[in-house]
Amino acid sequence: MGIPDDPDGQYPEVVAAGSLAAALQAVAAESGPLFPVTASEGNMLGRATVPSTVPHRNPLAINAYVWKRHWHIRGEEAFQDMELIGGDTADLAEIAKAARAWHTGAALAEIRACVPFVHLSGRFEVADDDPVQLTASEWQHMRTEASEADWPEYQALIEAAYAEPALRALYPFTSHWTLRFSTSTRPYLTTLPPCLSAPRGGGRYTVSAHFMGEVTAETSTADEAVATVMRQLPGGLGPVTLGAAPGST
């Protein structure tokens, strides 16, 4: 993404303003209170960020596409840098509305309600970085993502794993759509060995000892795959912890 220049003339108002930040502020002034916008020094026409008054949010990132007139937004939570909202549109006024809502601390559902192009990742905000709540948020994201993936076998796998309390208590993540588990949150995961993969359009679910490692079981259903993983989980797993760097406080 990004437009170091605008050879096809897709962003005339940005070029005229001298930066995406300036163009965004000009549009925002037409519809409500202004908010701070920072231009990217490396790509002033194509990138900008908008800070939030909410401390557990990263600045909203706004990027222009090169091949068509569209801007993309990404709003992250601050502890793990995971996406809370995303989306793209050709309407800079809609970008301004989303940016203002993000800056002022509007709830995620409120942002989506007033700016229809915004997509919610399924994660919810955890102001105090509680690891149990971060884990619950990540499960909500996984279930949302699976429901939107047009891959019923994968959705069945996520739902079967979520239905098992011992797995639901672990932090979930994926590597190339392989479901894995950790005893700590991001950014520093403490991974457990079992990995689960779903078939596409038929085939069998697989359980592996490690990521991309030896397949230890194949099953016909997601429930059977989850049951196999349960038998392989080590005992004595405590509550999920924050994934802080070793030695950090």
JSON list of C-alpha atoms in Angstrom, two decimals:
[
{"chain": "A", "resi": 1, "resn": "MET", "atom": "CA", "xyz": [0.00, 0.00, 0.00]},
{"chain": "A", "resi": 2, "resn": "GLY", "atom": "CA", "xyz": [0.96, 3.65, -0.21]},
{"chain": "A", "resi": 3, "resn": "ILE", "atom": "CA", "xyz": [1.39, 6.16, -3.01]},
{"chain": "A", "resi": 4, "resn": "PRO", "atom": "CA", "xyz": [4.87, 7.73, -3.21]},
{"chain": "A", "resi": 5, "resn": "ASP", "atom": "CA", "xyz": [3.36, 9.66, -6.09]},
{"chain": "A", "resi": 6, "resn": "ASP", "atom": "CA", "xyz": [-0.01, 9.56, -7.85]},
{"chain": "A", "resi": 7, "resn": "PRO", "atom": "CA", "xyz": [0.73, 8.81, -11.52]},
{"chain": "A", "resi": 8, "resn": "ASP", "atom": "CA", "xyz": [-2.84, 7.78, -12.32]},
{"chain": "A", "resi": 9, "resn": "GLY", "atom": "CA", "xyz": [-4.46, 10.78, -10.68]},
{"chain": "A", "resi": 10, "resn": "GLN", "atom": "CA", "xyz": [-6.51, 8.69, -8.23]},
{"chain": "A", "resi": 11, "resn": "TYR", "atom": "CA", "xyz": [-5.93, 10.97, -5.24]},
{"chain": "A", "resi": 12, "resn": "PRO", "atom": "CA", "xyz": [-6.10, 14.57, -6.54]},
{"chain": "A", "resi": 13, "resn": "GLU", "atom": "CA", "xyz": [-7.27, 16.05, -3.24]},
{"chain": "A", "resi": 14, "resn": "VAL", "atom": "CA", "xyz": [-4.37, 14.42, -1.40]},
{"chain": "A", "resi": 15, "resn": "VAL", "atom": "CA", "xyz": [-1.83, 15.69, -3.91]},
{"chain": "A", "resi": 16, "resn": "ALA", "atom": "CA", "xyz": [-3.35, 19.18, -3.73]},
{"chain": "A", "resi": 17, "resn": "ALA", "atom": "CA", "xyz": [-3.22, 19.16, 0.08]},
{"chain": "A", "resi": 18, "resn": "GLY", "atom": "CA", "xyz": [0.37, 17.94, 0.13]},
{"chain": "A", "resi": 19, "resn": "SER", "atom": "CA", "xyz": [-0.25, 14.93, 2.37]},
{"chain": "A", "resi": 20, "resn": "LEU", "atom": "CA", "xyz": [-2.90, 12.41, 3.34]},
{"chain": "A", "resi": 21, "resn": "ALA", "atom": "CA", "xyz": [-2.94, 13.93, 6.82]},
{"chain": "A", "resi": 22, "resn": "ALA", "atom": "CA", "xyz": [-3.75, 17.40, 5.49]},
{"chain": "A", "resi": 23, "resn": "ALA", "atom": "CA", "xyz": [-6.42, 16.07, 3.13]},
{"chain": "A", "resi": 24, "resn": "LEU", "atom": "CA", "xyz": [-8.00, 14.08, 5.94]},
{"chain": "A", "resi": 25, "resn": "GLN", "atom": "CA", "xyz": [-8.13, 17.09, 8.23]},
{"chain": "A", "resi": 26, "resn": "ALA", "atom": "CA", "xyz": [-9.69, 19.20, 5.46]},
{"chain": "A", "resi": 27, "resn": "VAL", "atom": "CA", "xyz": [-12.46, 16.64, 4.98]},
{"chain": "A", "resi": 28, "resn": "ALA", "atom": "CA", "xyz": [-12.93, 16.21, 8.74]},
{"chain": "A", "resi": 29, "resn": "ALA", "atom": "CA", "xyz": [-13.40, 19.97, 9.19]},
{"chain": "A", "resi": 30, "resn": "GLU", "atom": "CA", "xyz": [-16.53, 19.77, 7.05]},
{"chain": "A", "resi": 31, "resn": "SER", "atom": "CA", "xyz": [-18.29, 17.30, 9.32]},
{"chain": "A", "resi": 32, "resn": "GLY", "atom": "CA", "xyz": [-17.23, 17.90, 12.91]},
{"chain": "A", "resi": 33, "resn": "PRO", "atom": "CA", "xyz": [-14.42, 18.64, 15.35]},
{"chain": "A", "resi": 34, "resn": "LEU", "atom": "CA", "xyz": [-10.86, 18.26, 14.15]},
{"chain": "A", "resi": 35, "resn": "PHE", "atom": "CA", "xyz": [-8.56, 15.59, 15.55]},
{"chain": "A", "resi": 36, "resn": "PRO", "atom": "CA", "xyz": [-4.76, 15.18, 15.34]},
{"chain": "A", "resi": 37, "resn": "VAL", "atom": "CA", "xyz": [-3.37, 13.41, 12.28]},
{"chain": "A", "resi": 38, "resn": "THR", "atom": "CA", "xyz": [0.27, 12.55, 11.70]},
{"chain": "A", "resi": 39, "resn": "ALA", "atom": "CA", "xyz": [1.66, 12.13, 8.19]},
{"chain": "A", "resi": 40, "resn": "SER", "atom": "CA", "xyz": [4.18, 9.40, 7.43]},
{"chain": "A", "resi": 41, "resn": "GLU", "atom": "CA", "xyz": [7.57, 10.96, 6.72]},
{"chain": "A", "resi": 42, "resn": "GLY", "atom": "CA", "xyz": [8.37, 8.15, 4.33]},
{"chain": "A", "resi": 43, "resn": "ASN", "atom": "CA", "xyz": [5.11, 8.41, 2.39]},
{"chain": "A", "resi": 44, "resn": "MET", "atom": "CA", "xyz": [3.19, 11.59, 3.12]},
{"chain": "A", "resi": 45, "resn": "LEU", "atom": "CA", "xyz": [0.67, 11.05, 0.33]},
{"chain": "A", "resi": 46, "resn": "GLY", "atom": "CA", "xyz": [-0.12, 7.46, 1.17]},
{"chain": "A", "resi": 47, "resn": "ARG", "atom": "CA", "xyz": [0.02, 7.01, 4.92]},
{"chain": "A", "resi": 48, "resn": "ALA", "atom": "CA", "xyz": [-1.19, 8.71, 8.09]},
{"chain": "A", "resi": 49, "resn": "THR", "atom": "CA", "xyz": [-2.02, 7.84, 11.69]},
{"chain": "A", "resi": 50, "resn": "VAL", "atom": "CA", "xyz": [-4.60, 9.16, 14.15]},
{"chain": "A", "resi": 51, "resn": "PRO", "atom": "CA", "xyz": [-3.93, 8.75, 17.89]},
{"chain": "A", "resi": 52, "resn": "SER", "atom": "CA", "xyz": [-6.62, 7.72, 20.34]},
{"chain": "A", "resi": 53, "resn": "THR", "atom": "CA", "xyz": [-7.52, 9.30, 23.65]},
{"chain": "A", "resi": 54, "resn": "VAL", "atom": "CA", "xyz": [-7.99, 5.73, 24.91]},
{"chain": "A", "resi": 55, "resn": "PRO", "atom": "CA", "xyz": [-4.60, 4.54, 26.25]},
{"chain": "A", "resi": 56, "resn": "HIS", "atom": "CA", "xyz": [-5.08, 0.88, 25.36]},
{"chain": "A", "resi": 57, "resn": "ARG", "atom": "CA", "xyz": [-5.49, 1.69, 21.64]},
{"chain": "A", "resi": 58, "resn": "ASN", "atom": "CA", "xyz": [-2.66, 2.15, 19.17]},
{"chain": "A", "resi": 59, "resn": "PRO", "atom": "CA", "xyz": [-2.93, 5.02, 16.67]},
{"chain": "A", "resi": 60, "resn": "LEU", "atom": "CA", "xyz": [-5.29, 4.23, 13.81]},
{"chain": "A", "resi": 61, "resn": "ALA", "atom": "CA", "xyz": [-3.24, 3.42, 10.69]},
{"chain": "A", "resi": 62, "resn": "ILE", "atom": "CA", "xyz": [-4.55, 4.73, 7.36]},
{"chain": "A", "resi": 63, "resn": "ASN", "atom": "CA", "xyz": [-2.99, 3.57, 4.10]},
{"chain": "A", "resi": 64, "resn": "ALA", "atom": "CA", "xyz": [-3.81, 4.25, 0.46]},
{"chain": "A", "resi": 65, "resn": "TYR", "atom": "CA", "xyz": [-3.89, 1.47, -2.10]},
{"chain": "A", "resi": 66, "resn": "VAL", "atom": "CA", "xyz": [-1.62, 1.84, -5.12]},
{"chain": "A", "resi": 67, "resn": "TRP", "atom": "CA", "xyz": [-3.75, 0.04, -7.73]},
{"chain": "A", "resi": 68, "resn": "LYS", "atom": "CA", "xyz": [-7.12, 1.67, -7.00]},
{"chain": "A", "resi": 69, "resn": "ARG", "atom": "CA", "xyz": [-8.61, 4.62, -5.16]},
{"chain": "A", "resi": 70, "resn": "HIS", "atom": "CA", "xyz": [-9.19, 3.13, -1.74]},
{"chain": "A", "resi": 71, "resn": "TRP", "atom": "CA", "xyz": [-7.95, 3.71, 1.77]},
{"chain": "A", "resi": 72, "resn": "HIS", "atom": "CA", "xyz": [-7.51, 0.96, 4.35]},
{"chain": "A", "resi": 73, "resn": "ILE", "atom": "CA", "xyz": [-7.69, 1.42, 8.11]},
{"chain": "A", "resi": 74, "resn": "ARG", "atom": "CA", "xyz": [-6.37, -0.76, 10.90]},
{"chain": "A", "resi": 75, "resn": "GLY", "atom": "CA", "xyz": [-7.01, -0.09, 14.57]},
{"chain": "A", "resi": 76, "resn": "GLU", "atom": "CA", "xyz": [-5.13, -2.19, 17.11]},
{"chain": "A", "resi": 77, "resn": "GLU", "atom": "CA", "xyz": [-5.12, -2.73, 20.85]},
{"chain": "A", "resi": 78, "resn": "ALA", "atom": "CA", "xyz": [-1.88, -1.57, 22.42]},
{"chain": "A", "resi": 79, "resn": "PHE", "atom": "CA", "xyz": [-0.61, -4.56, 24.43]},
{"chain": "A", "resi": 80, "resn": "GLN", "atom": "CA", "xyz": [-0.46, -7.23, 21.71]},
{"chain": "A", "resi": 81, "resn": "ASP", "atom": "CA", "xyz": [-0.85, -5.01, 18.60]},
{"chain": "A", "resi": 82, "resn": "MET", "atom": "CA", "xyz": [-3.78, -7.14, 17.46]},
{"chain": "A", "resi": 83, "resn": "GLU", "atom": "CA", "xyz": [-6.47, -5.78, 15.14]},
{"chain": "A", "resi": 84, "resn": "LEU", "atom": "CA", "xyz": [-9.73, -4.53, 16.62]},
{"chain": "A", "resi": 85, "resn": "ILE", "atom": "CA", "xyz": [-11.15, -2.83, 13.53]},
{"chain": "A", "resi": 86, "resn": "GLY", "atom": "CA", "xyz": [-10.29, -2.78, 9.84]},
{"chain": "A", "resi": 87, "resn": "GLY", "atom": "CA", "xyz": [-11.88, -2.03, 6.50]},
{"chain": "A", "resi": 88, "resn": "ASP", "atom": "CA", "xyz": [-11.43, -0.05, 3.32]},
{"chain": "A", "resi": 89, "resn": "THR", "atom": "CA", "xyz": [-13.38, 2.52, 1.33]},
{"chain": "A", "resi": 90, "resn": "ALA", "atom": "CA", "xyz": [-12.98, 4.99, -1.53]},
{"chain": "A", "resi": 91, "resn": "ASP", "atom": "CA", "xyz": [-14.68, 7.74, 0.50]},
{"chain": "A", "resi": 92, "resn": "LEU", "atom": "CA", "xyz": [-12.22, 9.90, 2.46]},
{"chain": "A", "resi": 93, "resn": "ALA", "atom": "CA", "xyz": [-15.12, 11.43, 4.41]},
{"chain": "A", "resi": 94, "resn": "GLU", "atom": "CA", "xyz": [-15.94, 7.96, 5.76]},
{"chain": "A", "resi": 95, "resn": "ILE", "atom": "CA", "xyz": [-12.29, 7.50, 6.72]},
{"chain": "A", "resi": 96, "resn": "ALA", "atom": "CA", "xyz": [-12.52, 10.78, 8.64]},
{"chain": "A", "resi": 97, "resn": "LYS", "atom": "CA", "xyz": [-15.64, 9.60, 10.49]},
{"chain": "A", "resi": 98, "resn": "ALA", "atom": "CA", "xyz": [-13.94, 6.37, 11.52]},
{"chain": "A", "resi": 99, "resn": "ALA", "atom": "CA", "xyz": [-10.78, 8.21, 12.55]},
{"chain": "A", "resi": 100, "resn": "ARG", "atom": "CA", "xyz": [-12.71, 10.70, 14.69]},
{"chain": "A", "resi": 101, "resn": "ALA", "atom": "CA", "xyz": [-14.60, 7.89, 16.42]},
{"chain": "A", "resi": 102, "resn": "TRP", "atom": "CA", "xyz": [-11.38, 5.97, 17.07]},
{"chain": "A", "resi": 103, "resn": "HIS", "atom": "CA", "xyz": [-9.69, 9.11, 18.42]},
{"chain": "A", "resi": 104, "resn": "THR", "atom": "CA", "xyz": [-12.51, 10.06, 20.78]},
{"chain": "A", "resi": 105, "resn": "GLY", "atom": "CA", "xyz": [-12.77, 6.56, 22.23]},
{"chain": "A", "resi": 106, "resn": "ALA", "atom": "CA", "xyz": [-16.12, 5.49, 20.82]},
{"chain": "A", "resi": 107, "resn": "ALA", "atom": "CA", "xyz": [-16.92, 1.84, 21.52]},
{"chain": "A", "resi": 108, "resn": "LEU", "atom": "CA", "xyz": [-16.07, -0.58, 18.75]},
{"chain": "A", "resi": 109, "resn": "ALA", "atom": "CA", "xyz": [-19.71, -1.42, 18.09]},
{"chain": "A", "resi": 110, "resn": "GLU", "atom": "CA", "xyz": [-20.52, 2.29, 17.92]},
{"chain": "A", "resi": 111, "resn": "ILE", "atom": "CA", "xyz": [-17.79, 2.84, 15.33]},
{"chain": "A", "resi": 112, "resn": "ARG", "atom": "CA", "xyz": [-19.21, 0.04, 13.22]},
{"chain": "A", "resi": 113, "resn": "ALA", "atom": "CA", "xyz": [-22.75, 1.38, 13.60]},
{"chain": "A", "resi": 114, "resn": "CYS", "atom": "CA", "xyz": [-21.88, 4.88, 12.40]},
{"chain": "A", "resi": 115, "resn": "VAL", "atom": "CA", "xyz": [-19.30, 3.89, 9.77]},
{"chain": "A", "resi": 116, "resn": "PRO", "atom": "CA", "xyz": [-20.61, 0.85, 7.84]},
{"chain": "A", "resi": 117, "resn": "PHE", "atom": "CA", "xyz": [-17.38, 0.04, 6.00]},
{"chain": "A", "resi": 118, "resn": "VAL", "atom": "CA", "xyz": [-15.65, -0.76, 9.30]},
{"chain": "A", "resi": 119, "resn": "HIS", "atom": "CA", "xyz": [-15.16, -4.47, 9.99]},
{"chain": "A", "resi": 120, "resn": "LEU", "atom": "CA", "xyz": [-14.92, -5.74, 13.56]},
{"chain": "A", "resi": 121, "resn": "SER", "atom": "CA", "xyz": [-12.32, -8.45, 14.15]},
{"chain": "A", "resi": 122, "resn": "GLY", "atom": "CA", "xyz": [-14.36, -9.93, 17.00]},
{"chain": "A", "resi": 123, "resn": "ARG", "atom": "CA", "xyz": [-11.82, -8.98, 19.64]},
{"chain": "A", "resi": 124, "resn": "PHE", "atom": "CA", "xyz": [-12.98, -6.79, 22.49]},
{"chain": "A", "resi": 125, "resn": "GLU", "atom": "CA", "xyz": [-10.96, -4.22, 24.38]},
{"chain": "A", "resi": 126, "resn": "VAL", "atom": "CA", "xyz": [-9.21, -5.19, 27.61]},
{"chain": "A", "resi": 127, "resn": "ALA", "atom": "CA", "xyz": [-8.18, -2.01, 29.38]},
{"chain": "A", "resi": 128, "resn": "ASP", "atom": "CA", "xyz": [-6.17, -3.67, 32.16]},
{"chain": "A", "resi": 129, "resn": "ASP", "atom": "CA", "xyz": [-4.42, -6.33, 30.02]},
{"chain": "A", "resi": 130, "resn": "ASP", "atom": "CA", "xyz": [-5.96, -9.11, 32.09]},
{"chain": "A", "resi": 131, "resn": "PRO", "atom": "CA", "xyz": [-4.67, -12.34, 30.49]},
{"chain": "A", "resi": 132, "resn": "VAL", "atom": "CA", "xyz": [-7.92, -14.24, 31.05]},
{"chain": "A", "resi": 133, "resn": "GLN", "atom": "CA", "xyz": [-9.87, -11.52, 29.28]},
{"chain": "A", "resi": 134, "resn": "LEU", "atom": "CA", "xyz": [-7.28, -11.27, 26.49]},
{"chain": "A", "resi": 135, "resn": "THR", "atom": "CA", "xyz": [-7.71, -15.03, 26.02]},
{"chain": "A", "resi": 136, "resn": "ALA", "atom": "CA", "xyz": [-11.50, -14.68, 25.87]},
{"chain": "A", "resi": 137, "resn": "SER", "atom": "CA", "xyz": [-11.11, -11.83, 23.37]},
{"chain": "A", "resi": 138, "resn": "GLU", "atom": "CA", "xyz": [-8.88, -13.94, 21.16]},
{"chain": "A", "resi": 139, "resn": "TRP", "atom": "CA", "xyz": [-11.36, -16.82, 21.21]},
{"chain": "A", "resi": 140, "resn": "GLN", "atom": "CA", "xyz": [-14.08, -14.39, 20.17]},
{"chain": "A", "resi": 141, "resn": "HIS", "atom": "CA", "xyz": [-11.90, -13.26, 17.27]},
{"chain": "A", "resi": 142, "resn": "MET", "atom": "CA", "xyz": [-11.20, -16.86, 16.25]},
{"chain": "A", "resi": 143, "resn": "ARG", "atom": "CA", "xyz": [-14.90, -17.71, 16.23]},
{"chain": "A", "resi": 144, "resn": "THR", "atom": "CA", "xyz": [-15.71, -14.55, 14.25]},
{"chain": "A", "resi": 145, "resn": "GLU", "atom": "CA", "xyz": [-12.97, -15.26, 11.73]},
{"chain": "A", "resi": 146, "resn": "ALA", "atom": "CA", "xyz": [-14.08, -18.88, 11.35]},
{"chain": "A", "resi": 147, "resn": "SER", "atom": "CA", "xyz": [-17.70, -17.87, 10.80]},
{"chain": "A", "resi": 148, "resn": "GLU", "atom": "CA", "xyz": [-16.62, -15.60, 7.95]},
{"chain": "A", "resi": 149, "resn": "ALA", "atom": "CA", "xyz": [-14.14, -17.98, 6.32]},
{"chain": "A", "resi": 150, "resn": "ASP", "atom": "CA", "xyz": [-16.54, -19.99, 4.11]},
{"chain": "A", "resi": 151, "resn": "TRP", "atom": "CA", "xyz": [-14.84, -23.12, 5.42]},
{"chain": "A", "resi": 152, "resn": "PRO", "atom": "CA", "xyz": [-17.32, -25.19, 7.44]},
{"chain": "A", "resi": 153, "resn": "GLU", "atom": "CA", "xyz": [-14.75, -27.78, 8.52]},
{"chain": "A", "resi": 154, "resn": "TYR", "atom": "CA", "xyz": [-12.56, -25.05, 9.99]},
{"chain": "A", "resi": 155, "resn": "GLN", "atom": "CA", "xyz": [-15.48, -23.44, 11.78]},
{"chain": "A", "resi": 156, "resn": "ALA", "atom": "CA", "xyz": [-16.45, -26.83, 13.20]},
{"chain": "A", "resi": 157, "resn": "LEU", "atom": "CA", "xyz": [-12.90, -27.26, 14.51]},
{"chain": "A", "resi": 158, "resn": "ILE", "atom": "CA", "xyz": [-12.84, -23.86, 16.20]},
{"chain": "A", "resi": 159, "resn": "GLU", "atom": "CA", "xyz": [-16.25, -24.42, 17.76]},
{"chain": "A", "resi": 160, "resn": "ALA", "atom": "CA", "xyz": [-15.34, -27.92, 18.97]},
{"chain": "A", "resi": 161, "resn": "ALA", "atom": "CA", "xyz": [-12.15, -26.61, 20.60]},
{"chain": "A", "resi": 162, "resn": "TYR", "atom": "CA", "xyz": [-14.01, -23.68, 22.16]},
{"chain": "A", "resi": 163, "resn": "ALA", "atom": "CA", "xyz": [-16.61, -26.04, 23.63]},
{"chain": "A", "resi": 164, "resn": "GLU", "atom": "CA", "xyz": [-13.92, -27.84, 25.63]},
{"chain": "A", "resi": 165, "resn": "PRO", "atom": "CA", "xyz": [-13.31, -25.87, 28.87]},
{"chain": "A", "resi": 166, "resn": "ALA", "atom": "CA", "xyz": [-9.67, -26.92, 29.20]},
{"chain": "A", "resi": 167, "resn": "LEU", "atom": "CA", "xyz": [-8.87, -25.64, 25.71]},
{"chain": "A", "resi": 168, "resn": "ARG", "atom": "CA", "xyz": [-11.05, -22.56, 26.08]},
{"chain": "A", "resi": 169, "resn": "ALA", "atom": "CA", "xyz": [-8.87, -21.60, 29.06]},
{"chain": "A", "resi": 170, "resn": "LEU", "atom": "CA", "xyz": [-5.77, -21.61, 26.83]},
{"chain": "A", "resi": 171, "resn": "TYR", "atom": "CA", "xyz": [-4.79, -18.78, 24.51]},
{"chain": "A", "resi": 172, "resn": "PRO", "atom": "CA", "xyz": [-5.60, -19.79, 20.90]},
{"chain": "A", "resi": 173, "resn": "PHE", "atom": "CA", "xyz": [-3.72, -18.80, 17.78]},
{"chain": "A", "resi": 174, "resn": "THR", "atom": "CA", "xyz": [-3.16, -20.10, 14.26]},
{"chain": "A", "resi": 175, "resn": "SER", "atom": "CA", "xyz": [-0.18, -20.67, 11.99]},
{"chain": "A", "resi": 176, "resn": "HIS", "atom": "CA", "xyz": [-1.27, -21.12, 8.38]},
{"chain": "A", "resi": 177, "resn": "TRP", "atom": "CA", "xyz": [-4.78, -21.96, 9.65]},
{"chain": "A", "resi": 178, "resn": "THR", "atom": "CA", "xyz": [-3.42, -24.64, 12.00]},
{"chain": "A", "resi": 179, "resn": "LEU", "atom": "CA", "xyz": [-5.01, -24.23, 15.44]},
{"chain": "A", "resi": 180, "resn": "ARG", "atom": "CA", "xyz": [-2.52, -24.03, 18.28]},
{"chain": "A", "resi": 181, "resn": "PHE", "atom": "CA", "xyz": [-2.56, -23.18, 21.98]},
{"chain": "A", "resi": 182, "resn": "SER", "atom": "CA", "xyz": [-0.41, -21.21, 24.40]},
{"chain": "A", "resi": 183, "resn": "THR", "atom": "CA", "xyz": [-0.21, -20.80, 28.17]},
{"chain": "A", "resi": 184, "resn": "SER", "atom": "CA", "xyz": [0.60, -17.10, 27.73]},
{"chain": "A", "resi": 185, "resn": "THR", "atom": "CA", "xyz": [-0.81, -14.32, 25.60]},
{"chain": "A", "resi": 186, "resn": "ARG", "atom": "CA", "xyz": [0.97, -12.48, 22.84]},
{"chain": "A", "resi": 187, "resn": "PRO", "atom": "CA", "xyz": [3.41, -10.91, 22.27]},
{"chain": "A", "resi": 188, "resn": "TYR", "atom": "CA", "xyz": [5.49, -13.77, 23.77]},
{"chain": "A", "resi": 189, "resn": "LEU", "atom": "CA", "xyz": [3.62, -17.05, 23.37]},
{"chain": "A", "resi": 190, "resn": "THR", "atom": "CA", "xyz": [4.39, -20.18, 25.36]},
{"chain": "A", "resi": 191, "resn": "THR", "atom": "CA", "xyz": [3.19, -22.81, 22.94]},
{"chain": "A", "resi": 192, "resn": "LEU", "atom": "CA", "xyz": [1.94, -26.30, 23.70]},
{"chain": "A", "resi": 193, "resn": "PRO", "atom": "CA", "xyz": [2.77, -29.21, 21.36]},
{"chain": "A", "resi": 194, "resn": "PRO", "atom": "CA", "xyz": [-0.59, -30.39, 19.93]},
{"chain": "A", "resi": 195, "resn": "CYS", "atom": "CA", "xyz": [-1.72, -28.78, 16.66]},
{"chain": "A", "resi": 196, "resn": "LEU", "atom": "CA", "xyz": [-5.08, -29.19, 14.91]},
{"chain": "A", "resi": 197, "resn": "SER", "atom": "CA", "xyz": [-5.82, -28.87, 11.20]},
{"chain": "A", "resi": 198, "resn": "ALA", "atom": "CA", "xyz": [-9.13, -29.00, 9.35]},
{"chain": "A", "resi": 199, "resn": "PRO", "atom": "CA", "xyz": [-9.66, -30.50, 5.88]},
{"chain": "A", "resi": 200, "resn": "ARG", "atom": "CA", "xyz": [-11.09, -28.59, 2.93]},
{"chain": "A", "resi": 201, "resn": "GLY", "atom": "CA", "xyz": [-13.95, -30.11, 0.97]},
{"chain": "A", "resi": 202, "resn": "GLY", "atom": "CA", "xyz": [-13.69, -33.54, 2.49]},
{"chain": "A", "resi": 203, "resn": "GLY", "atom": "CA", "xyz": [-10.83, -35.42, 4.02]},
{"chain": "A", "resi": 204, "resn": "ARG", "atom": "CA", "xyz": [-9.89, -35.89, 7.64]},
{"chain": "A", "resi": 205, "resn": "TYR", "atom": "CA", "xyz": [-8.94, -33.69, 10.55]},
{"chain": "A", "resi": 206, "resn": "THR", "atom": "CA", "xyz": [-5.34, -34.10, 11.65]},
{"chain": "A", "resi": 207, "resn": "VAL", "atom": "CA", "xyz": [-3.55, -33.79, 14.96]},
{"chain": "A", "resi": 208, "resn": "SER", "atom": "CA", "xyz": [0.20, -33.13, 14.90]},
{"chain": "A", "resi": 209, "resn": "ALA", "atom": "CA", "xyz": [2.75, -33.37, 17.67]},
{"chain": "A", "resi": 210, "resn": "HIS", "atom": "CA", "xyz": [4.24, -30.03, 16.63]},
{"chain": "A", "resi": 211, "resn": "PHE", "atom": "CA", "xyz": [3.61, -27.38, 14.00]},
{"chain": "A", "resi": 212, "resn": "MET", "atom": "CA", "xyz": [4.39, -28.93, 10.59]},
{"chain": "A", "resi": 213, "resn": "GLY", "atom": "CA", "xyz": [5.49, -32.02, 12.51]},
{"chain": "A", "resi": 214, "resn": "GLU", "atom": "CA", "xyz": [4.51, -35.67, 12.52]},
{"chain": "A", "resi": 215, "resn": "VAL", "atom": "CA", "xyz": [0.78, -36.37, 12.26]},
{"chain": "A", "resi": 216, "resn": "THR", "atom": "CA", "xyz": [-0.18, -38.35, 15.33]},
{"chain": "A", "resi": 217, "resn": "ALA", "atom": "CA", "xyz": [-3.86, -38.90, 14.53]},
{"chain": "A", "resi": 218, "resn": "GLU", "atom": "CA", "xyz": [-6.46, -38.47, 11.81]},
{"chain": "A", "resi": 219, "resn": "THR", "atom": "CA", "xyz": [-10.15, -38.25, 12.61]},
{"chain": "A", "resi": 220, "resn": "SER", "atom": "CA", "xyz": [-13.44, -37.98, 10.77]},
{"chain": "A", "resi": 221, "resn": "THR", "atom": "CA", "xyz": [-14.88, -35.20, 12.91]},
{"chain": "A", "resi": 222, "resn": "ALA", "atom": "CA", "xyz": [-13.74, -32.07, 14.70]},
{"chain": "A", "resi": 223, "resn": "ASP", "atom": "CA", "xyz": [-15.00, -33.42, 18.03]},
{"chain": "A", "resi": 224, "resn": "GLU", "atom": "CA", "xyz": [-12.83, -36.52, 17.65]},
{"chain": "A", "resi": 225, "resn": "ALA", "atom": "CA", "xyz": [-9.79, -34.38, 16.82]},
{"chain": "A", "resi": 226, "resn": "VAL", "atom": "CA", "xyz": [-10.35, -32.23, 19.91]},
{"chain": "A", "resi": 227, "resn": "ALA", "atom": "CA", "xyz": [-10.76, -35.32, 22.07]},
{"chain": "A", "resi": 228, "resn": "THR", "atom": "CA", "xyz": [-7.42, -36.59, 20.77]},
{"chain": "A", "resi": 229, "resn": "VAL", "atom": "CA", "xyz": [-5.73, -33.30, 21.69]},
{"chain": "A", "resi": 230, "resn": "MET", "atom": "CA", "xyz": [-7.22, -33.48, 25.17]},
{"chain": "A", "resi": 231, "resn": "ARG", "atom": "CA", "xyz": [-5.50, -36.80, 25.72]},
{"chain": "A", "resi": 232, "resn": "GLN", "atom": "CA", "xyz": [-2.17, -35.25, 24.66]},
{"chain": "A", "resi": 233, "resn": "LEU", "atom": "CA", "xyz": [-2.32, -32.11, 26.78]},
{"chain": "A", "resi": 234, "resn": "PRO", "atom": "CA", "xyz": [0.20, -32.01, 29.64]},
{"chain": "A", "resi": 235, "resn": "GLY", "atom": "CA", "xyz": [-1.22, -31.93, 33.14]},
{"chain": "A", "resi": 236, "resn": "GLY", "atom": "CA", "xyz": [-0.91, -29.17, 35.70]},
{"chain": "A", "resi": 237, "resn": "LEU", "atom": "CA", "xyz": [-1.54, -26.26, 33.37]},
{"chain": "A", "resi": 238, "resn": "GLY", "atom": "CA", "xyz": [-2.13, -23.10, 35.36]},
{"chain": "A", "resi": 239, "resn": "PRO", "atom": "CA", "xyz": [-4.01, -19.96, 34.40]},
{"chain": "A", "resi": 240, "resn": "VAL", "atom": "CA", "xyz": [-2.90, -18.14, 31.25]},
{"chain": "A", "resi": 241, "resn": "THR", "atom": "CA", "xyz": [-0.26, -15.49, 31.94]},
{"chain": "A", "resi": 242, "resn": "LEU", "atom": "CA", "xyz": [0.67, -12.28, 30.15]},
{"chain": "A", "resi": 243, "resn": "GLY", "atom": "CA", "xyz": [3.11, -12.85, 27.32]},
{"chain": "A", "resi": 244, "resn": "ALA", "atom": "CA", "xyz": [5.71, -10.41, 28.58]},
{"chain": "A", "resi": 245, "resn": "ALA", "atom": "CA", "xyz": [9.34, -10.57, 27.56]},
{"chain": "A", "resi": 246, "resn": "PRO", "atom": "CA", "xyz": [11.55, -12.68, 29.86]},
{"chain": "A", "resi": 247, "resn": "GLY", "atom": "CA", "xyz": [12.81, -10.59, 32.77]},
{"chain": "A", "resi": 248, "resn": "SER", "atom": "CA", "xyz": [10.36, -7.74, 32.15]},
{"chain": "A", "resi": 249, "resn": "THR", "atom": "CA", "xyz": [8.24, -6.33, 34.92]}
]
